[in-house]
Amino acid sequence: GEDVEQSLFLSVREGDSSVINCTYTDSSSTYLYWYKQEPGAGLQLLTYIFSNMDMKQDQRLTVLLNKKDKHLSLRIADTQTGDSAIYFCAESSRNYGQNFVFGPGTRLSVLP
Amino acid sequence: EADIYQTPRYLVIGTGKKITLECSQTMGHDKMYWYQQDPGMELHLIHYSYGVNSTEKGDLSSESTVSRIRTEHFPLTLESARPSHTSQYLCASSATSWPYEQYFGPGTRLTVT
C-alpha cells in the first residue's frame, strides 16, 4: 500500500535554514502537502504542491519535489523559535479516493 | 469566517460511559474525516464521509460510529468508552475538487479512566 516516510527529529539554530524531508511510494499521487502541528492544536495547512510541479515558494517556505525519486522537502528560511512544531508530509492519491496518507511527522526543535 | 470546530476540547470520563465528540464546519465542504492521533503523533484515519447519509470506515479499525445527517455536522460516538480509547481525536473537512486540501479542527483530547 501507500507509504510516506519522514525522519522523526530535526534540531536547528535560530536563524538557520531547516530542511524537512519526506519520501512517498505512490506514483499516482496528485498533490502533496505540508502541515504544521503545535502542542495541543490541530493540523495547520502550510502549503501544497501539484505533482507535476518541481518547486513552490511562499515567503519563508520553499517546497521541492523530485517526482522521479518520490522525494519532497520543505525548507524554512530564517527559522524562528515559533517554528518549533511537528511537521507532517501528506499525499493525496487517486488510488486512495483522494484520502490522505500522512507521514509520521518530523519534530522540529529550534535552539536559541 | 469559515472554520471547523470541535467540542469538547478535553474530556475525562469513566469506563463504560457513552460519549459523543462533536465536529462542525462552516466551509460548506462535502467531505469530512475523523482521525485518531496516538502518543507517537501518527495520524490514523478512522472514519470519513462523502456527504449527507454517507459514512465509510477508515484504515484503523475503531469501535466508534459516526453519522452525517447534515452537511456541516459529523459527530463521533463511542457507546461504551474504554481506557484503550484514550487518545487525541481530530476532525477535518475538505472540498471534493482539487487541490483537496484538508482543514483540521483543534482536536478533542479524550481520557478514559
Short mmCIF file of C-alpha atoms in Angstrom, two decimals:
data_model
loop_
_atom_site.label_atom_id
_atom_site.label_comp_id
_atom_site.label_asym_id
_atom_site.label_seq_id
_atom_site.Cartn_x
_atom_site.Cartn_y
_atom_site.Cartn_z
CA GLY A 1 0.00 0.00 0.00
CA GLU A 2 0.91 3.65 0.02
CA ASP A 3 3.60 4.74 2.43
CA VAL A 4 5.03 8.11 3.44
CA GLU A 5 8.28 8.31 5.40
CA GLN A 6 9.91 11.17 7.31
CA SER A 7 12.78 11.47 9.71
CA LEU A 8 11.37 11.90 13.21
CA PHE A 9 13.55 14.66 14.67
CA LEU A 10 15.41 17.76 13.48
CA SER A 11 17.21 20.41 15.53
CA VAL A 12 18.41 23.72 14.12
CA ARG A 13 19.73 27.00 15.48
CA GLU A 14 17.56 30.10 15.33
CA GLY A 15 18.25 32.00 12.12
CA ASP A 16 19.47 28.94 10.22
CA SER A 17 17.50 27.20 7.47
CA SER A 18 15.59 23.99 8.23
CA VAL A 19 15.07 21.27 5.67
CA ILE A 20 12.48 18.60 6.40
CA ASN A 21 12.47 15.62 4.06
CA CYS A 22 9.75 13.20 3.02
CA THR A 23 9.59 10.20 0.70
CA TYR A 24 6.48 8.54 -0.68
CA THR A 25 5.77 5.42 -2.67
CA ASP A 26 2.54 6.07 -4.58
CA SER A 27 3.24 7.09 -8.17
CA SER A 28 -0.39 8.16 -8.66
CA SER A 29 -0.14 10.94 -6.07
CA THR A 30 -1.89 14.06 -7.29
CA TYR A 31 -0.99 16.60 -4.60
CA LEU A 32 1.49 16.65 -1.76
CA TYR A 33 1.03 18.75 1.35
CA TRP A 34 2.87 20.06 4.36
CA TYR A 35 1.09 20.57 7.68
CA LYS A 36 2.30 22.05 10.97
CA GLN A 37 1.04 20.96 14.39
CA GLU A 38 1.79 22.94 17.53
CA PRO A 39 1.30 21.40 21.00
CA GLY A 40 -2.35 20.85 21.88
CA ALA A 41 -3.61 22.03 18.49
CA GLY A 42 -4.92 20.59 15.25
CA LEU A 43 -3.00 20.49 12.00
CA GLN A 44 -2.48 23.73 10.10
CA LEU A 45 -2.05 23.57 6.33
CA LEU A 46 1.21 25.29 5.36
CA THR A 47 1.40 24.66 1.64
CA TYR A 48 0.79 22.10 -1.08
CA ILE A 49 2.28 21.28 -4.46
CA PHE A 50 0.80 19.65 -7.52
CA SER A 51 2.64 16.50 -8.50
CA ASN A 52 3.64 17.98 -11.89
CA MET A 53 5.48 20.90 -10.29
CA ASP A 54 9.13 20.95 -9.21
CA MET A 55 9.11 23.83 -6.78
CA LYS A 56 6.82 26.20 -4.94
CA GLN A 57 7.84 29.17 -2.84
CA ASP A 58 5.71 31.01 -0.32
CA GLN A 59 7.50 33.64 1.80
CA ARG A 60 9.93 31.70 4.05
CA LEU A 61 8.76 28.31 2.80
CA THR A 62 10.15 26.50 -0.24
CA VAL A 63 8.84 23.14 -1.35
CA LEU A 64 10.92 20.98 -3.69
CA LEU A 65 9.53 17.91 -5.40
CA ASN A 66 11.60 15.25 -7.15
CA LYS A 67 8.94 13.11 -8.76
CA LYS A 68 11.43 10.61 -10.18
CA ASP A 69 12.80 9.81 -6.72
CA LYS A 70 9.43 10.41 -4.99
CA HIS A 71 11.11 12.87 -2.64
CA LEU A 72 9.56 16.00 -1.17
CA SER A 73 11.26 18.59 1.00
CA LEU A 74 10.20 21.67 2.96
CA ARG A 75 12.78 24.38 3.52
CA ILE A 76 12.10 27.02 6.16
CA ALA A 77 14.37 30.03 5.79
CA ASP A 78 15.50 32.06 8.84
CA THR A 79 13.98 29.55 11.28
CA GLN A 80 12.46 31.10 14.40
CA THR A 81 11.56 29.63 17.79
CA GLY A 82 7.90 29.90 16.77
CA ASP A 83 8.61 27.36 14.04
CA SER A 84 9.17 24.65 16.67
CA ALA A 85 6.41 22.12 15.99
CA ILE A 86 5.70 18.79 14.33
CA TYR A 87 5.62 18.89 10.54
CA PHE A 88 3.61 16.32 8.60
CA CYS A 89 4.02 15.44 4.97
CA ALA A 90 0.91 14.02 3.24
CA GLU A 91 -0.08 12.80 -0.18
CA SER A 92 -3.45 12.68 -1.89
CA SER A 93 -3.78 9.72 -4.19
CA ARG A 94 -6.28 8.69 -6.84
CA ASN A 95 -5.70 5.12 -5.69
CA TYR A 96 -6.89 6.10 -2.28
CA GLY A 97 -10.02 8.03 -3.26
CA GLN A 98 -8.14 11.30 -2.69
CA ASN A 99 -7.88 10.47 1.00
CA PHE A 100 -4.59 11.45 2.53
CA VAL A 101 -1.68 9.28 3.55
CA PHE A 102 0.28 11.07 6.27
CA GLY A 103 3.89 10.60 7.24
CA PRO A 104 4.78 10.03 10.90
CA GLY A 105 5.74 13.69 11.42
CA THR A 106 9.09 15.42 11.99
CA ARG A 107 9.56 17.15 15.33
CA LEU A 108 11.47 20.39 14.66
CA SER A 109 13.28 21.95 17.62
CA VAL A 110 14.68 25.44 17.18
CA LEU A 111 17.51 26.24 19.56
CA PRO A 112 18.21 29.86 20.59
CA GLU B 1 -15.23 33.36 8.88
CA ALA B 2 -15.19 29.78 7.61
CA ASP B 3 -13.87 27.36 10.20
CA ILE B 4 -14.05 23.91 11.75
CA TYR B 5 -14.99 23.38 15.38
CA GLN B 6 -14.68 20.52 17.83
CA THR B 7 -16.24 20.16 21.25
CA PRO B 8 -15.32 19.37 23.90
CA ARG B 9 -11.61 20.19 23.70
CA TYR B 10 -10.84 17.96 26.71
CA LEU B 11 -12.88 15.14 28.19
CA VAL B 12 -12.16 12.83 31.12
CA ILE B 13 -14.72 10.09 31.51
CA GLY B 14 -15.13 6.75 33.27
CA THR B 15 -15.11 3.32 31.66
CA GLY B 16 -18.44 2.22 30.20
CA LYS B 17 -19.84 5.70 29.56
CA LYS B 18 -21.33 6.68 26.23
CA ILE B 19 -19.75 9.78 24.66
CA THR B 20 -20.23 11.88 21.55
CA LEU B 21 -17.49 14.07 20.13
CA GLU B 22 -18.87 16.96 18.11
CA CYS B 23 -17.46 18.37 14.87
CA SER B 24 -18.93 21.17 12.77
CA GLN B 25 -17.63 23.11 9.79
CA THR B 26 -18.85 26.29 8.13
CA MET B 27 -16.93 25.90 4.87
CA GLY B 28 -19.66 24.00 3.02
CA HIS B 29 -17.32 21.06 2.46
CA ASP B 30 -18.89 17.78 1.40
CA LYS B 31 -16.12 15.52 2.67
CA MET B 32 -15.35 15.11 6.36
CA TYR B 33 -12.94 12.91 8.32
CA TRP B 34 -12.11 11.65 11.80
CA TYR B 35 -8.53 10.82 12.71
CA GLN B 36 -7.09 9.27 15.84
CA GLN B 37 -3.66 10.55 16.81
CA ASP B 38 -1.58 8.30 19.04
CA PRO B 39 1.08 9.39 21.55
CA GLY B 40 3.77 8.93 18.87
CA MET B 41 1.80 11.57 16.95
CA GLU B 42 0.97 9.37 13.94
CA LEU B 43 -2.43 10.03 12.41
CA HIS B 44 -4.83 7.19 11.67
CA LEU B 45 -7.99 7.67 9.59
CA ILE B 46 -10.90 6.02 11.41
CA HIS B 47 -13.98 7.36 9.56
CA TYR B 48 -14.87 9.59 6.63
CA SER B 49 -17.92 10.79 4.77
CA TYR B 50 -18.51 11.99 1.21
CA GLY B 51 -21.66 13.88 2.16
CA VAL B 52 -25.06 13.59 3.82
CA ASN B 53 -26.01 9.96 4.63
CA SER B 54 -22.55 8.72 3.58
CA THR B 55 -20.16 7.15 6.11
CA GLU B 56 -17.11 4.98 5.46
CA LYS B 57 -14.63 3.19 7.70
CA GLY B 58 -11.01 4.27 7.52
CA ASP B 59 -7.77 2.35 7.78
CA LEU B 60 -7.73 1.87 11.52
CA SER B 61 -10.44 -0.32 12.96
CA SER B 62 -12.40 1.63 15.52
CA GLU B 63 -15.23 0.79 17.89
CA SER B 64 -16.64 4.27 17.33
CA THR B 65 -19.50 5.12 14.99
CA VAL B 66 -20.31 8.27 13.02
CA SER B 67 -23.34 9.84 11.39
CA ARG B 68 -23.84 12.55 8.76
CA ILE B 69 -27.35 13.93 8.80
CA ARG B 70 -26.33 17.49 7.95
CA THR B 71 -23.51 18.64 5.69
CA GLU B 72 -21.89 20.75 8.39
CA HIS B 73 -22.05 18.23 11.24
CA PHE B 74 -20.12 14.95 11.68
CA PRO B 75 -20.33 13.60 15.25
CA LEU B 76 -18.39 10.58 16.51
CA THR B 77 -19.89 8.31 19.18
CA LEU B 78 -18.39 5.73 21.50
CA GLU B 79 -21.16 3.57 23.01
CA SER B 80 -19.01 2.28 25.86
CA ALA B 81 -15.73 4.04 26.49
CA ARG B 82 -12.65 2.02 27.50
CA PRO B 83 -9.14 3.08 28.58
CA SER B 84 -7.84 1.91 25.17
CA HIS B 85 -9.92 4.74 23.62
CA THR B 86 -7.75 7.33 25.35
CA SER B 87 -6.32 9.43 22.52
CA GLN B 88 -6.47 12.70 20.61
CA TYR B 89 -9.31 12.80 18.06
CA LEU B 90 -9.03 15.21 15.11
CA CYS B 91 -11.84 16.15 12.76
CA ALA B 92 -11.16 17.54 9.27
CA SER B 93 -13.05 18.59 6.17
CA SER B 94 -12.21 19.11 2.51
CA ALA B 95 -13.71 20.02 -0.81
CA THR B 96 -14.16 17.21 -3.33
CA SER B 97 -12.29 19.05 -6.07
CA TRP B 98 -8.59 19.81 -6.46
CA PRO B 99 -6.41 20.56 -4.57
CA TYR B 100 -8.40 18.54 -2.00
CA GLU B 101 -6.68 20.20 0.96
CA GLN B 102 -8.00 19.17 4.37
CA TYR B 103 -8.70 21.65 7.14
CA PHE B 104 -8.48 20.45 10.71
CA GLY B 105 -10.29 21.28 13.90
CA PRO B 106 -8.39 21.87 17.17
CA GLY B 107 -8.95 18.30 18.38
CA THR B 108 -10.55 16.60 21.38
CA ARG B 109 -8.25 15.01 23.93
CA LEU B 110 -10.15 12.08 25.45
CA THR B 111 -9.04 10.31 28.62
CA VAL B 112 -10.96 7.24 29.78
CA THR B 113 -10.26 6.23 33.38
#
